[in-house]
JSON list of C-alpha atoms and ligand atoms in Angstrom, two decimals:
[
{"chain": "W", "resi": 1, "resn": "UNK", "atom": "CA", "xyz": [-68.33, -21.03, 127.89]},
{"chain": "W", "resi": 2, "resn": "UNK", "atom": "CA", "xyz": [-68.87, -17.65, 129.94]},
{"chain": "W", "resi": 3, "resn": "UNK", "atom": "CA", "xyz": [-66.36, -16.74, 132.83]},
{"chain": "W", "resi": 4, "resn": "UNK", "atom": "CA", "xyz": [-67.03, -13.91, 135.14]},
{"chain": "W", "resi": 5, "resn": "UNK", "atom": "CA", "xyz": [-63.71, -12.55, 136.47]},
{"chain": "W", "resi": 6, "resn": "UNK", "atom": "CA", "xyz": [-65.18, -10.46, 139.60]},
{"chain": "W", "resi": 7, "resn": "UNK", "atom": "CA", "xyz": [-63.46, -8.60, 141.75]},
{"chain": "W", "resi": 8, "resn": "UNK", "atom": "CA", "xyz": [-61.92, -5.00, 142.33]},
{"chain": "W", "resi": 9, "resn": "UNK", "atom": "CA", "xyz": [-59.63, -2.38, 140.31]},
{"chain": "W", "resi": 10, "resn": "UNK", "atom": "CA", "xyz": [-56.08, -4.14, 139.96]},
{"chain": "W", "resi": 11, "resn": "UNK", "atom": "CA", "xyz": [-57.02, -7.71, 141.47]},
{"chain": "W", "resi": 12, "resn": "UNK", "atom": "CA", "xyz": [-55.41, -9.42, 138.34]},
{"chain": "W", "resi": 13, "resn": "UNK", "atom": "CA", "xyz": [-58.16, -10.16, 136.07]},
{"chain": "W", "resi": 14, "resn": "UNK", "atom": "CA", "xyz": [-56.61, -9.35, 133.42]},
{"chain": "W", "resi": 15, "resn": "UNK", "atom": "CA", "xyz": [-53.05, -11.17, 134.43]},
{"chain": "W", "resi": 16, "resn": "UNK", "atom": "CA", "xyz": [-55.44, -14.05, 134.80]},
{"chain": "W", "resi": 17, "resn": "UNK", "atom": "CA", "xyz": [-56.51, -13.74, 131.14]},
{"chain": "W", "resi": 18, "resn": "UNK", "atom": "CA", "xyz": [-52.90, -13.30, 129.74]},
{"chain": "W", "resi": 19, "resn": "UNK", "atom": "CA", "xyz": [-51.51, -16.30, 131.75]},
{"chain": "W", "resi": 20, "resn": "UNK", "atom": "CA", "xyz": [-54.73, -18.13, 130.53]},
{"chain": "W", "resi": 21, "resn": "UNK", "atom": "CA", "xyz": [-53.72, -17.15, 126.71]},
{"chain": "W", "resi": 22, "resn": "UNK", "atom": "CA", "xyz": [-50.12, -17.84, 126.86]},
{"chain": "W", "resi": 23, "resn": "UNK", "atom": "CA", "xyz": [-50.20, -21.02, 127.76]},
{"chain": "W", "resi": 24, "resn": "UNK", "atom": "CA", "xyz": [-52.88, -22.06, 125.61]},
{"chain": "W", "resi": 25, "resn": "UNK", "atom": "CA", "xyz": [-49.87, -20.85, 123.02]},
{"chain": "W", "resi": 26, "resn": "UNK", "atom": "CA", "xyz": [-50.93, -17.00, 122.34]},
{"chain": "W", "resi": 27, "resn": "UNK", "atom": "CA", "xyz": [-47.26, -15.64, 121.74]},
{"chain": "W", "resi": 28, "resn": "UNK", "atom": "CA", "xyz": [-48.48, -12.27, 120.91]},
{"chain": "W", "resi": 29, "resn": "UNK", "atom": "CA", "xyz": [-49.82, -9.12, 123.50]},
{"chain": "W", "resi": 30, "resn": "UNK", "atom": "CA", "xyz": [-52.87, -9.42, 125.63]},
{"chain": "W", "resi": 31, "resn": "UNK", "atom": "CA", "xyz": [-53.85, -6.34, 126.33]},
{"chain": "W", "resi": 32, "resn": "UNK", "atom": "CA", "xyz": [-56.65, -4.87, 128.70]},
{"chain": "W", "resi": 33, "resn": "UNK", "atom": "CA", "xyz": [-60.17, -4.46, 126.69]},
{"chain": "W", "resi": 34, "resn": "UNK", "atom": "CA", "xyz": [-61.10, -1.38, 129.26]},
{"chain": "W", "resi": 35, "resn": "UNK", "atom": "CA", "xyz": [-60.86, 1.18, 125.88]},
{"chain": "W", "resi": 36, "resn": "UNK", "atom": "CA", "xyz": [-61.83, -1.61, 122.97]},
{"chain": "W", "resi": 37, "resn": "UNK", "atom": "CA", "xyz": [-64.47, -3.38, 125.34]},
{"chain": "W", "resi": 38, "resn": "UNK", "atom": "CA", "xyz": [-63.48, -6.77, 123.68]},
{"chain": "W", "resi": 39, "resn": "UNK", "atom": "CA", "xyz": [-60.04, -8.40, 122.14]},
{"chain": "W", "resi": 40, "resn": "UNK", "atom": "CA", "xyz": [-60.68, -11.57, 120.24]},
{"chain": "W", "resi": 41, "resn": "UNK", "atom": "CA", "xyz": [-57.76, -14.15, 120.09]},
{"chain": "W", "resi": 42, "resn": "UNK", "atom": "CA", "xyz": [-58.37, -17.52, 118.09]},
{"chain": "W", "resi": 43, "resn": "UNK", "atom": "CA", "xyz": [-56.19, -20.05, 119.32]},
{"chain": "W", "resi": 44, "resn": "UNK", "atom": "CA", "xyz": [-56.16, -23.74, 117.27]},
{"chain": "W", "resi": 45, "resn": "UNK", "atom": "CA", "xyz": [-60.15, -22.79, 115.55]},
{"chain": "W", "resi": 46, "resn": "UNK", "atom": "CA", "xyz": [-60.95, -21.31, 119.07]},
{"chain": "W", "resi": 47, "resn": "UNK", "atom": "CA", "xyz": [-62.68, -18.25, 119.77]},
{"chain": "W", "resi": 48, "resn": "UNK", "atom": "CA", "xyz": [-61.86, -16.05, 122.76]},
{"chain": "W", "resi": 49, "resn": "UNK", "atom": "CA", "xyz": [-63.15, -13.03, 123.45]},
{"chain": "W", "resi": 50, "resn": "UNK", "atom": "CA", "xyz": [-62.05, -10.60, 126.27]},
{"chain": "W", "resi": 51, "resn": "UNK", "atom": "CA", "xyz": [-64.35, -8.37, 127.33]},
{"chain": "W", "resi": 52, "resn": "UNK", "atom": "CA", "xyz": [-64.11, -5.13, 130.11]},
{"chain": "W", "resi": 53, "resn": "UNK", "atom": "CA", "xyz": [-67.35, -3.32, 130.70]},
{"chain": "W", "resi": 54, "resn": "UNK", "atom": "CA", "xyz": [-65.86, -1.35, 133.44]},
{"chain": "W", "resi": 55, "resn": "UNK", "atom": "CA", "xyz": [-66.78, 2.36, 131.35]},
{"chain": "W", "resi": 56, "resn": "UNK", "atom": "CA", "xyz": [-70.24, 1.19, 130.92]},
{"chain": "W", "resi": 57, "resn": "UNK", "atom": "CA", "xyz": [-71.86, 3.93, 131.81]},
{"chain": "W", "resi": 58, "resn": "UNK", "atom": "CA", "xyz": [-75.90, 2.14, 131.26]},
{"chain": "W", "resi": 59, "resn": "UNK", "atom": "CA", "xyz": [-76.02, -1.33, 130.93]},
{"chain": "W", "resi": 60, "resn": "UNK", "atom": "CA", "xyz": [-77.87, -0.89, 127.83]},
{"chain": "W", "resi": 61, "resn": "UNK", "atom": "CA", "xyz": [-74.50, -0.37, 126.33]},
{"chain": "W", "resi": 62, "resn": "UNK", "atom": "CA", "xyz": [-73.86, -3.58, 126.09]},
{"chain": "W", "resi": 63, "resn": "UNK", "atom": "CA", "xyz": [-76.83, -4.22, 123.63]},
{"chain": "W", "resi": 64, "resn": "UNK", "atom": "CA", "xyz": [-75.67, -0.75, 121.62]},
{"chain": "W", "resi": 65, "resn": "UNK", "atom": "CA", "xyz": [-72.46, -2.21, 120.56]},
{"chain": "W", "resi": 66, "resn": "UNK", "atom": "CA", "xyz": [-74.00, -5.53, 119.69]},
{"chain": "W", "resi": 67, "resn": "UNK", "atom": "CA", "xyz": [-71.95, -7.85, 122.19]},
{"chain": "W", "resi": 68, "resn": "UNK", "atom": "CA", "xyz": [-74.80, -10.25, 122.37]},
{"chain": "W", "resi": 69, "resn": "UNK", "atom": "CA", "xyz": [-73.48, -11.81, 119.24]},
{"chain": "W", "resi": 70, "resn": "UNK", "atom": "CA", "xyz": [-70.29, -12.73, 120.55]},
{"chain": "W", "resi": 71, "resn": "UNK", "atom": "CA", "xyz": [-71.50, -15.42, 123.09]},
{"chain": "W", "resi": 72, "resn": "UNK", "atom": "CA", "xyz": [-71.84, -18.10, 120.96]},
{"chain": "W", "resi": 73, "resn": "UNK", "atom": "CA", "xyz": [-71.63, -21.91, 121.99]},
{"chain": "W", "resi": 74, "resn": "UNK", "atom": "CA", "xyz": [-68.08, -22.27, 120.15]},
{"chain": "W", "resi": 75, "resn": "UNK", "atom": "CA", "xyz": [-66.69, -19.30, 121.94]},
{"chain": "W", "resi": 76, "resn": "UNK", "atom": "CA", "xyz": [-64.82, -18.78, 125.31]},
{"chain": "W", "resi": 77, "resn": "UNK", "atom": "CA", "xyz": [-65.97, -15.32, 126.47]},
{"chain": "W", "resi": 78, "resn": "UNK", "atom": "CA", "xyz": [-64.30, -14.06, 129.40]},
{"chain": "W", "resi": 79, "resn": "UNK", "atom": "CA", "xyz": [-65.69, -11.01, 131.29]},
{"chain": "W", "resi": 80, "resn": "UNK", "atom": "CA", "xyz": [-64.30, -8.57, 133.64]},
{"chain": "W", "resi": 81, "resn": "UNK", "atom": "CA", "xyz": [-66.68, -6.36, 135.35]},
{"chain": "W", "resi": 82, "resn": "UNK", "atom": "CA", "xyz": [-69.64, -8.08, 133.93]},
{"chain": "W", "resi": 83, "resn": "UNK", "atom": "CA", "xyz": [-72.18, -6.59, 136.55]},
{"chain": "W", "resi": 84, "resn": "UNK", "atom": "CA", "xyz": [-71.94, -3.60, 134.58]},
{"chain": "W", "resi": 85, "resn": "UNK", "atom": "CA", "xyz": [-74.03, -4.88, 131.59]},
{"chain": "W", "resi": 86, "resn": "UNK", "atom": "CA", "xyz": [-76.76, -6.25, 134.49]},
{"chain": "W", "resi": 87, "resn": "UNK", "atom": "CA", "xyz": [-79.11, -8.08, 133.14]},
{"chain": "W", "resi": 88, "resn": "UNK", "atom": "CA", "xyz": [-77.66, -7.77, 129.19]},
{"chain": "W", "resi": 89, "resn": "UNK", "atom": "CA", "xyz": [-75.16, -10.01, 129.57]},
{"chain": "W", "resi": 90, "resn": "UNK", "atom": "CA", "xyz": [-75.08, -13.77, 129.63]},
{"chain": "W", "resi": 91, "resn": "UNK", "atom": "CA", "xyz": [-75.49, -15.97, 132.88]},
{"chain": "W", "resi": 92, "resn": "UNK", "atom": "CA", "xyz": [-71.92, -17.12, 133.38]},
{"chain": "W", "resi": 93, "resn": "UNK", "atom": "CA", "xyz": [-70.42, -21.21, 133.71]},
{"chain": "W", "resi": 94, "resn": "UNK", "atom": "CA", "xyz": [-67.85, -20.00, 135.91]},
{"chain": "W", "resi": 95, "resn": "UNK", "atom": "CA", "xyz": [-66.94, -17.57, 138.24]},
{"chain": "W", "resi": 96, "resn": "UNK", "atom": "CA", "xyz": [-63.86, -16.46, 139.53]},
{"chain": "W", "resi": 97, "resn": "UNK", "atom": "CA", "xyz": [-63.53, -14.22, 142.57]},
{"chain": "W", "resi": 98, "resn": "UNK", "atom": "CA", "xyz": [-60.44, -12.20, 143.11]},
{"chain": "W", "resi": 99, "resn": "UNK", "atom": "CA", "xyz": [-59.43, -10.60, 146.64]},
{"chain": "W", "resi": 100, "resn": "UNK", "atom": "CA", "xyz": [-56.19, -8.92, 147.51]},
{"chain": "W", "resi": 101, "resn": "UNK", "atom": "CA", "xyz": [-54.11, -11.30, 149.73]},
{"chain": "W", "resi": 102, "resn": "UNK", "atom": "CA", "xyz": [-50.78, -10.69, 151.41]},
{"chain": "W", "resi": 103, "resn": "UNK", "atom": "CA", "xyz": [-48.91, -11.86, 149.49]},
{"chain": "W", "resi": 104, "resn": "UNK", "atom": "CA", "xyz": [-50.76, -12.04, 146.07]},
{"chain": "W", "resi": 105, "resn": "UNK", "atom": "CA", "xyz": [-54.01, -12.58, 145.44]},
{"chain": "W", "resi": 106, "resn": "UNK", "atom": "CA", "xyz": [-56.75, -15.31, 146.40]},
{"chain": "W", "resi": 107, "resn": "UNK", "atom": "CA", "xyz": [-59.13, -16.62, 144.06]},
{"chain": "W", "resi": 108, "resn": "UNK", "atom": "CA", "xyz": [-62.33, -18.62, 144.59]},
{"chain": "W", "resi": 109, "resn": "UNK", "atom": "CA", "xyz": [-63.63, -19.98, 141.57]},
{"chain": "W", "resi": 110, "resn": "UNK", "atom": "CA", "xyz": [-67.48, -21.36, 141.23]},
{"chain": "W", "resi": 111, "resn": "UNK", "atom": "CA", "xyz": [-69.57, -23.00, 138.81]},
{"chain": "W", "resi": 112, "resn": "UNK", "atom": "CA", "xyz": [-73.03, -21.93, 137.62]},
{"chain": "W", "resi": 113, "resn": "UNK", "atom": "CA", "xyz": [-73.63, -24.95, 134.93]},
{"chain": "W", "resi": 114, "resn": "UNK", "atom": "CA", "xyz": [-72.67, -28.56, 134.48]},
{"chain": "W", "resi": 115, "resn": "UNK", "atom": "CA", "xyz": [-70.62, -27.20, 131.70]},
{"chain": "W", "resi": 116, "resn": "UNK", "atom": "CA", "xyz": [-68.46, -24.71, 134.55]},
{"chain": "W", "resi": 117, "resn": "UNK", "atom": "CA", "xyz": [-68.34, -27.94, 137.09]},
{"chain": "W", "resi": 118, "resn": "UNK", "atom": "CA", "xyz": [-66.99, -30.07, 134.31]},
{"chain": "W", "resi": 119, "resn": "UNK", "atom": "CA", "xyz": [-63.95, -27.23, 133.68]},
{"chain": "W", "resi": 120, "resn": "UNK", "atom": "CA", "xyz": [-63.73, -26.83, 138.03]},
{"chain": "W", "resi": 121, "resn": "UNK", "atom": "CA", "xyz": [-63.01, -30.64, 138.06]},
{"chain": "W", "resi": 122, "resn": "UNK", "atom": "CA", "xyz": [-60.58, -30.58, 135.34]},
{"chain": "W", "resi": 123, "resn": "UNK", "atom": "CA", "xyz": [-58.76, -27.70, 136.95]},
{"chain": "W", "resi": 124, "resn": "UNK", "atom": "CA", "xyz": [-58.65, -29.25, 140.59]},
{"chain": "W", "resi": 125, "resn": "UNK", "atom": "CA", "xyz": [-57.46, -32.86, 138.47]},
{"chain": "W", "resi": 126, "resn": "UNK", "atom": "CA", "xyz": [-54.49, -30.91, 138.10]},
{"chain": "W", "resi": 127, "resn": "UNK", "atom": "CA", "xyz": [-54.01, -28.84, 141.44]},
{"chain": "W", "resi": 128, "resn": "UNK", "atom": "CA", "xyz": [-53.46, -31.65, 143.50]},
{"chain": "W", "resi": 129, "resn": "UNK", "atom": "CA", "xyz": [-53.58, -29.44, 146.88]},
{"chain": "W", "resi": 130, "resn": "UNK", "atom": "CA", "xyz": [-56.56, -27.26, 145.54]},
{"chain": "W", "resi": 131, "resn": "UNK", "atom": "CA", "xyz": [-59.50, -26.91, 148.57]},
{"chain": "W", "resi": 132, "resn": "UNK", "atom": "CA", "xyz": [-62.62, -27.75, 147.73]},
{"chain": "Z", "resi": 201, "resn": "ATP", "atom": "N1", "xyz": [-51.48, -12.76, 141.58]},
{"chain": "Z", "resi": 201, "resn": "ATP", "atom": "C1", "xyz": [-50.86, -11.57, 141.60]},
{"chain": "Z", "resi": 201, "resn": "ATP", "atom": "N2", "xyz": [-49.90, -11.30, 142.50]},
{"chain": "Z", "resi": 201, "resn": "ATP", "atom": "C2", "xyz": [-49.30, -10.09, 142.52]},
{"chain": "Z", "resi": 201, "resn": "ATP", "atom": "N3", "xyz": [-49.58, -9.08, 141.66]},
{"chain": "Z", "resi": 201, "resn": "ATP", "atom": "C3", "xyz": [-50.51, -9.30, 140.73]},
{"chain": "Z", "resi": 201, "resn": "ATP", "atom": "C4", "xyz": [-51.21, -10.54, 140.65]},
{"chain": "Z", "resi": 201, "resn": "ATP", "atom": "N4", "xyz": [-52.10, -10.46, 139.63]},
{"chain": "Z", "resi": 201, "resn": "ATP", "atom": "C5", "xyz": [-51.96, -9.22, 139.11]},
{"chain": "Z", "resi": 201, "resn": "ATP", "atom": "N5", "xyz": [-51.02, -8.53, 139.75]},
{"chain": "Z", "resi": 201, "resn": "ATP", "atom": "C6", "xyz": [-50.61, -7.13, 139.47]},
{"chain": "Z", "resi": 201, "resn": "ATP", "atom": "O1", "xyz": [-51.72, -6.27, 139.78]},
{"chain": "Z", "resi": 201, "resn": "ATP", "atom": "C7", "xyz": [-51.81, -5.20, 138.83]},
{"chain": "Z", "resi": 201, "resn": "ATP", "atom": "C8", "xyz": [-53.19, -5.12, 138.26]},
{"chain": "Z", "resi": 201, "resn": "ATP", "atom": "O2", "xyz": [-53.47, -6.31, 137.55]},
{"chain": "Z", "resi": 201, "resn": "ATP", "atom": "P1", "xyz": [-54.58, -6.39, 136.42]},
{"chain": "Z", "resi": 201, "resn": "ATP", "atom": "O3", "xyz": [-54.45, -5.28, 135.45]},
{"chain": "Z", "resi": 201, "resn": "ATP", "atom": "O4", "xyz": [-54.55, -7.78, 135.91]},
{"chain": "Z", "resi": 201, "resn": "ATP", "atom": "O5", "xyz": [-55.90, -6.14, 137.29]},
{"chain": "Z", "resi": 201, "resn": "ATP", "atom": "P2", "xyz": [-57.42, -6.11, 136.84]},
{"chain": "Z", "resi": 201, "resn": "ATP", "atom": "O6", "xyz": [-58.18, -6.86, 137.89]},
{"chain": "Z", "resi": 201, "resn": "ATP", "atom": "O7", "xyz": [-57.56, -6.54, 135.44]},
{"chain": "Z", "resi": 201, "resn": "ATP", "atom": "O8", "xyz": [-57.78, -4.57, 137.00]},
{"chain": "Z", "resi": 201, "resn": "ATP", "atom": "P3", "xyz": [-58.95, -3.71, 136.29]},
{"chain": "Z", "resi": 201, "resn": "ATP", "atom": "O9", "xyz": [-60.21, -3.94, 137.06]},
{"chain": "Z", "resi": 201, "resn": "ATP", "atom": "O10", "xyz": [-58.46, -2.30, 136.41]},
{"chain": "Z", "resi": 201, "resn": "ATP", "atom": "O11", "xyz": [-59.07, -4.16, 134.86]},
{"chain": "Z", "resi": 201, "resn": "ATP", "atom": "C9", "xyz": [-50.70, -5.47, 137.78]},
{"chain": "Z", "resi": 201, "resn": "ATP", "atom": "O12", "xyz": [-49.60, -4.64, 138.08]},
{"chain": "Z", "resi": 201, "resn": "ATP", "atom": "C10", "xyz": [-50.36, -6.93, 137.98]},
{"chain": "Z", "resi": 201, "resn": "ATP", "atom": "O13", "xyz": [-49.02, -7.19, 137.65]},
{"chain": "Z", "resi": 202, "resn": "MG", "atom": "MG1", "xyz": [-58.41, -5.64, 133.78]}
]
């Protein structure tokens, strides 16, 4: 599963990532990946991997540090900034848009596969006021 967390400096990607991982039962930091490019967390034989490309400077970094190998079927990679690796980087399921709102934020999420409808559905199962 490949997310796309799109949107601009300080939007709450990353918030979005530790609320995701806490209450999937993560107890420990989540921390941004803009220095390490990736933090891994297995949760319960899961694999999730973090990414920030934000200080890619050529997208051709992303095939320099070997990130390829991380987007496996049996992995949940979730990617901030991924228009930064361009073409390098896998198509995504999902997409989630974040815009500054007052107050908050608004997010828009979209899905790219069956696999990324299948997780919308799920998600809006349990948001009974959720828009369509
Ligand atoms: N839904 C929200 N409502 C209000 N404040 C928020 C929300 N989400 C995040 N924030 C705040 O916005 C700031 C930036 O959040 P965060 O680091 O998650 O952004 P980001 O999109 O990951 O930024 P970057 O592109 O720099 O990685 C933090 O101080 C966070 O607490
Ligand atoms: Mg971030």
């Amino acid at each position: 599963m490949v997310v796309w967390l799109d949107g601009d400096l300080g939007t709450g990607k990353t918030t979005l990532v530790r609320s995701l991982l806490r209450a999937c039962g993560h107890a420990g930091p989540v921390k941004s990946p803009t220095y390490t490019l990736v933090e891994i967390y297995v949760i319960s034989r899961i694999y999730w991997y973090h990414f920030d490309f934000y200080r890619f400077n050529f997208p051709e970094e992303f095939l320099d540090a070997g990130l390829g190998e991380y987007f496996r079927d049996d992995a949940i990679c979730l990617v901030e900034w991924p228009e930064k690796a361009a073409e390098y980087g896998p198509a995504p399921d999902l997409v989630v848009r974040f815009q500054f709102a007052e107050p908050g934020r608004t997010l828009e999420f979209v899905a790219c596969s069956e696999k990324g409808q299948e997780c919308l559905n799920m998600l809006k199962s349990g948001l009974p006021d959720a828009a369509d």
